[in-house]
PDB file of C-alpha atoms in Angstrom:
ATOM      1  CA  MET J   6     -74.218 -35.227 -64.142  1.00 48.00           C
ATOM      2  CA  GLY J   7     -71.227 -35.112 -61.831  1.00 60.00           C
ATOM      3  CA  ASP J   8     -72.691 -37.595 -59.519  1.00 73.00           C
ATOM      4  CA  GLU J   9     -73.299 -40.035 -62.529  1.00 78.00           C
ATOM      5  CA  SER J  10     -69.852 -39.791 -63.672  1.00 78.00           C
ATOM      6  CA  ALA J  11     -68.373 -40.255 -60.122  1.00 73.00           C
ATOM      7  CA  LYS J  12     -70.624 -43.331 -59.781  1.00 72.00           C
ATOM      8  CA  ARG J  13     -69.290 -44.753 -63.143  1.00 78.00           C
ATOM      9  CA  ALA J  14     -65.735 -44.107 -62.374  1.00 74.00           C
ATOM     10  CA  ALA J  15     -66.177 -45.730 -58.818  1.00 71.00           C
ATOM     11  CA  GLN J  16     -67.783 -48.890 -60.522  1.00 73.00           C
ATOM     12  CA  GLU J  17     -64.966 -48.966 -63.187  1.00 73.00           C
ATOM     13  CA  TYR J  18     -62.371 -48.896 -60.343  1.00 69.00           C
ATOM     14  CA  LEU J  19     -64.060 -51.522 -58.305  1.00 64.00           C
ATOM     15  CA  ALA J  20     -64.371 -53.786 -61.463  1.00 64.00           C
ATOM     16  CA  ALA J  21     -60.671 -53.465 -62.163  1.00 67.00           C
ATOM     17  CA  LYS J  22     -59.775 -54.088 -58.752  1.00 65.00           C
ATOM     18  CA  LEU J  23     -61.989 -57.311 -58.558  1.00 61.00           C
ATOM     19  CA  SER J  24     -60.340 -58.379 -61.905  1.00 72.00           C
ATOM     20  CA  VAL J  25     -56.960 -58.071 -60.571  1.00 69.00           C
ATOM     21  CA  GLU J  26     -57.655 -59.848 -57.398  1.00 74.00           C
ATOM     22  CA  GLY J  27     -59.467 -62.466 -59.320  1.00 71.00           C
ATOM     23  CA  GLN J  28     -56.476 -62.959 -61.630  1.00 77.00           C
ATOM     24  CA  ALA J  29     -54.014 -63.175 -58.734  1.00 80.00           C
ATOM     25  CA  HIS J  30     -56.312 -65.927 -56.993  1.00 80.00           C
ATOM     26  CA  GLU J  31     -56.524 -67.870 -60.287  1.00 83.00           C
ATOM     27  CA  ASP J  32     -52.726 -67.625 -60.824  1.00 84.00           C
ATOM     28  CA  LYS J  33     -52.388 -68.895 -57.239  1.00 89.00           C
ATOM     29  CA  LEU J  34     -54.569 -71.796 -57.736  1.00 87.00           C
ATOM     30  CA  ASN J  35     -52.695 -72.574 -61.223  1.00 87.00           C
ATOM     31  CA  ARG J  36     -49.375 -72.638 -59.404  1.00 91.00           C
ATOM     32  CA  GLU J  37     -50.706 -74.938 -56.566  1.00 91.00           C
ATOM     33  CA  THR J  38     -52.224 -77.303 -59.230  1.00 90.00           C
ATOM     34  CA  ALA J  39     -49.177 -77.406 -61.089  1.00 90.00           C
ATOM     35  CA  GLY J  40     -47.025 -78.205 -57.945  1.00 91.00           C
ATOM     36  CA  LYS J  41     -49.448 -80.929 -56.955  1.00 94.00           C
ATOM     37  CA  LEU J  42     -49.866 -82.458 -60.372  1.00 93.00           C
ATOM     38  CA  GLY J  43     -46.280 -82.027 -61.678  1.00 93.00           C
ATOM     39  CA  PRO J  44     -45.187 -85.554 -60.852  1.00 94.00           C
ATOM     40  CA  ALA J  45     -48.229 -86.921 -62.650  1.00 95.00           C
ATOM     41  CA  VAL J  46     -47.349 -84.798 -65.627  1.00 95.00           C
ATOM     42  CA  TRP J  47     -43.699 -86.137 -65.374  1.00 96.00           C
ATOM     43  CA  LYS J  48     -45.085 -89.824 -65.391  1.00 95.00           C
ATOM     44  CA  THR J  49     -46.922 -88.989 -68.412  1.00 96.00           C
ATOM     45  CA  VAL J  50     -43.915 -87.722 -70.253  1.00 96.00           C
ATOM     46  CA  ALA J  51     -41.625 -90.712 -68.931  1.00 95.00           C
ATOM     47  CA  ASP J  52     -44.670 -92.970 -70.149  1.00 96.00           C
ATOM     48  CA  THR J  53     -44.746 -91.439 -73.622  1.00 96.00           C
ATOM     49  CA  VAL J  54     -41.069 -91.589 -74.088  1.00 96.00           C
ATOM     50  CA  ASN J  55     -40.946 -95.361 -73.041  1.00 96.00           C
ATOM     51  CA  THR J  56     -43.994 -96.299 -75.112  1.00 95.00           C
ATOM     52  CA  GLN J  57     -42.791 -94.393 -78.319  1.00 95.00           C
ATOM     53  CA  CYS J  58     -39.129 -96.055 -78.050  1.00 94.00           C
ATOM     54  CA  ARG J  59     -40.935 -99.511 -77.715  1.00 95.00           C
ATOM     55  CA  GLU J  60     -43.304 -98.785 -80.642  1.00 95.00           C
ATOM     56  CA  TRP J  61     -40.346 -97.723 -82.831  1.00 93.00           C
ATOM     57  CA  ASN J  62     -38.281-100.724 -81.875  1.00 94.00           C
ATOM     58  CA  SER J  63     -41.282-103.122 -82.698  1.00 95.00           C
ATOM     59  CA  ILE J  64     -41.974-101.419 -86.023  1.00 93.00           C
ATOM     60  CA  VAL J  65     -38.347-101.834 -87.199  1.00 90.00           C
ATOM     61  CA  ASN J  66     -37.893-105.303 -85.455  1.00 93.00           C
ATOM     62  CA  GLU J  67     -34.564-104.125 -83.885  1.00 91.00           C
ATOM     63  CA  GLN J  68     -33.363-102.364 -80.650  1.00 91.00           C
ATOM     64  CA  THR J  69     -33.056 -99.049 -82.291  1.00 90.00           C
ATOM     65  CA  PHE J  70     -33.591 -97.060 -79.026  1.00 92.00           C
ATOM     66  CA  THR J  71     -32.630 -98.070 -75.409  1.00 93.00           C
ATOM     67  CA  CYS J  72     -34.439 -96.051 -72.859  1.00 93.00           C
ATOM     68  CA  ARG J  73     -32.918 -96.178 -69.300  1.00 93.00           C
ATOM     69  CA  GLU J  74     -33.782 -94.335 -66.033  1.00 91.00           C
ATOM     70  CA  THR J  75     -30.647 -92.739 -64.587  1.00 90.00           C
ATOM     71  CA  MET J  76     -30.004 -92.637 -60.819  1.00 90.00           C
ATOM     72  CA  LEU J  77     -31.294 -89.066 -60.649  1.00 88.00           C
ATOM     73  CA  GLY J  78     -34.706 -90.267 -62.218  1.00 88.00           C
ATOM     74  CA  ASP J  79     -33.852 -88.626 -65.730  1.00 92.00           C
ATOM     75  CA  LEU J  80     -34.595 -90.757 -68.705  1.00 95.00           C
ATOM     76  CA  ARG J  81     -31.585 -91.477 -71.002  1.00 95.00           C
ATOM     77  CA  ILE J  82     -32.422 -92.637 -74.457  1.00 95.00           C
ATOM     78  CA  LEU J  83     -29.428 -94.187 -76.757  1.00 93.00           C
ATOM     79  CA  CYS J  84     -29.648 -94.801 -80.386  1.00 91.00           C
ATOM     80  CA  ALA J  85     -27.962 -97.896 -81.598  1.00 88.00           C
ATOM     81  CA  GLY J  86     -25.028 -97.381 -83.807  1.00 83.00           C
ATOM     82  CA  ARG J  87     -24.860 -93.697 -82.956  1.00 86.00           C
ATOM     83  CA  SER J  88     -22.826 -91.741 -80.222  1.00 88.00           C
ATOM     84  CA  GLN J  89     -25.722 -89.287 -79.618  1.00 90.00           C
ATOM     85  CA  GLN J  90     -28.153 -89.471 -76.909  1.00 93.00           C
ATOM     86  CA  MET J  91     -31.310 -87.769 -75.596  1.00 95.00           C
ATOM     87  CA  VAL J  92     -31.838 -87.116 -71.900  1.00 95.00           C
ATOM     88  CA  VAL J  93     -35.286 -86.049 -70.511  1.00 96.00           C
ATOM     89  CA  HIS J  94     -35.021 -84.275 -67.222  1.00 96.00           C
ATOM     90  CA  PHE J  95     -37.751 -83.263 -64.668  1.00 95.00           C
ATOM     91  CA  ASP J  96     -36.968 -80.363 -62.429  1.00 94.00           C
ATOM     92  CA  SER J  97     -39.704 -80.708 -59.626  1.00 91.00           C
ATOM     93  CA  ARG J  98     -38.673 -77.420 -57.909  1.00 93.00           C
ATOM     94  CA  LYS J  99     -39.072 -75.239 -61.064  1.00 95.00           C
ATOM     95  CA  LEU J 100     -41.701 -77.326 -62.590  1.00 94.00           C
ATOM     96  CA  LEU J 101     -39.825 -77.892 -65.859  1.00 95.00           C
ATOM     97  CA  VAL J 102     -39.217 -80.816 -68.183  1.00 96.00           C
ATOM     98  CA  VAL J 103     -35.898 -80.255 -70.233  1.00 96.00           C
ATOM     99  CA  ILE J 104     -35.118 -82.468 -73.431  1.00 96.00           C
ATOM    100  CA  LYS J 105     -31.406 -82.417 -74.285  1.00 95.00           C
ATOM    101  CA  ASN J 106     -30.751 -84.046 -77.579  1.00 93.00           C
ATOM    102  CA  SER J 107     -27.042 -84.322 -78.585  1.00 90.00           C
ATOM    103  CA  ALA J 108     -27.917 -85.114 -82.295  1.00 87.00           C
ATOM    104  CA  ARG J 109     -29.684 -81.737 -82.584  1.00 85.00           C
ATOM    105  CA  LEU J 110     -27.676 -79.119 -84.596  1.00 83.00           C
ATOM    106  CA  GLU J 111     -25.402 -77.007 -82.562  1.00 83.00           C
ATOM    107  CA  HIS J 112     -27.315 -73.719 -82.783  1.00 84.00           C
ATOM    108  CA  GLU J 113     -30.578 -75.477 -81.679  1.00 84.00           C
ATOM    109  CA  LYS J 114     -31.389 -75.127 -77.986  1.00 89.00           C
ATOM    110  CA  ASP J 115     -32.609 -77.698 -75.417  1.00 92.00           C
ATOM    111  CA  VAL J 116     -36.427 -77.967 -75.350  1.00 94.00           C
ATOM    112  CA  VAL J 117     -37.727 -76.420 -72.171  1.00 96.00           C
ATOM    113  CA  LEU J 118     -41.347 -77.185 -71.197  1.00 96.00           C
ATOM    114  CA  PHE J 119     -43.104 -75.658 -68.230  1.00 96.00           C
ATOM    115  CA  ILE J 120     -45.881 -77.392 -66.198  1.00 96.00           C
ATOM    116  CA  GLU J 121     -48.891 -75.242 -65.859  1.00 94.00           C
ATOM    117  CA  GLY J 122     -52.065 -75.593 -63.973  1.00 92.00           C
ATOM    118  CA  TYR J 123     -55.243 -74.395 -65.403  1.00 90.00           C
ATOM    119  CA  ALA J 124     -59.023 -74.582 -64.883  1.00 86.00           C
ATOM    120  CA  THR J 125     -61.213 -76.991 -66.535  1.00 87.00           C
ATOM    121  CA  GLY J 126     -64.930 -77.543 -66.470  1.00 83.00           C
ATOM    122  CA  ALA J 127     -64.609 -80.170 -63.845  1.00 85.00           C
ATOM    123  CA  GLY J 128     -61.944 -78.595 -61.757  1.00 88.00           C
ATOM    124  CA  ARG J 129     -58.192 -78.045 -62.389  1.00 89.00           C
ATOM    125  CA  ASP J 130     -55.546 -79.876 -64.230  1.00 92.00           C
ATOM    126  CA  ALA J 131     -51.953 -79.507 -65.341  1.00 93.00           C
ATOM    127  CA  ARG J 132     -50.296 -79.557 -68.759  1.00 94.00           C
ATOM    128  CA  LEU J 133     -46.994 -78.901 -70.400  1.00 96.00           C
ATOM    129  CA  MET J 134     -46.451 -75.589 -72.013  1.00 95.00           C
ATOM    130  CA  ARG J 135     -43.885 -74.241 -74.490  1.00 95.00           C
ATOM    131  CA  ASN J 136     -43.778 -70.694 -75.878  1.00 93.00           C
ATOM    132  CA  ASN J 137     -47.034 -70.030 -74.058  1.00 91.00           C
ATOM    133  CA  GLU J 138     -48.833 -72.897 -76.073  1.00 94.00           C
ATOM    134  CA  PRO J 139     -49.855 -76.424 -74.922  1.00 95.00           C
ATOM    135  CA  VAL J 140     -47.612 -79.080 -76.105  1.00 95.00           C
ATOM    136  CA  ASN J 141     -48.469 -82.099 -78.301  1.00 95.00           C
ATOM    137  CA  LEU J 142     -46.156 -84.505 -76.438  1.00 95.00           C
ATOM    138  CA  GLY J 143     -46.555 -87.360 -78.605  1.00 93.00           C
ATOM    139  CA  LEU J 144     -45.614 -85.220 -81.842  1.00 93.00           C
ATOM    140  CA  LEU J 145     -42.762 -83.638 -79.942  1.00 94.00           C
ATOM    141  CA  ILE J 146     -41.009 -86.912 -78.791  1.00 94.00           C
ATOM    142  CA  THR J 147     -41.524 -88.342 -82.142  1.00 92.00           C
ATOM    143  CA  GLY J 148     -39.689 -85.510 -83.629  1.00 91.00           C
ATOM    144  CA  GLU J 149     -36.957 -85.685 -81.113  1.00 93.00           C
ATOM    145  CA  LEU J 150     -36.491 -89.460 -81.644  1.00 93.00           C
ATOM    146  CA  ARG J 151     -36.358 -88.825 -85.503  1.00 91.00           C
ATOM    147  CA  VAL J 152     -33.415 -86.492 -84.794  1.00 91.00           C
ATOM    148  CA  LEU J 153     -31.765 -88.772 -82.582  1.00 92.00           C
ATOM    149  CA  ALA J 154     -31.937 -91.651 -85.326  1.00 89.00           C
ATOM    150  CA  GLY J 155     -30.354 -89.247 -87.718  1.00 86.00           C
ATOM    151  CA  LEU J 156     -33.675 -88.342 -89.706  1.00 83.00           C
ATOM    152  CA  SER J 157     -35.042 -85.018 -90.397  1.00 74.00           C
ATOM    153  CA  ARG J 158     -37.800 -83.811 -87.715  1.00 66.00           C
ATOM    154  CA  GLN J 159     -40.445 -83.563 -90.561  1.00 68.00           C
ATOM    155  CA  THR J 160     -41.997 -86.662 -92.163  1.00 57.00           C
TER     156      THR J 160
END
């Protein structure tokens, strides 16, 4: 009986050790993937912001939003007739996308999105995360543009 329990304990120890090593390897691969695909994720963010500004402007038949790239590579979105602005910043070193919207209420914080690598069935990919949840980028940008235009975030 003693040999059986020792064998079981050794197997549990080995399984736990392999699990920890496997998770550490997975975390390393995720960090590498996020670093490698971070610029592509930023391009997706920039394209989404530009597209949504153009769509908004075409729907209302006026230049409500002006979207420009700054010298630092950030996006600055201005709303016609309002003094507020929205800045979308990519920190490639920290793998963060930060959205600062001066039209938000004072107590509301900046939106901080983290670029995370993850495993897919066909390999690896990267995505934006907020509060440990994947981000619906289109919905987030629409909400921020609504606030910048002076509307409520909800429809």
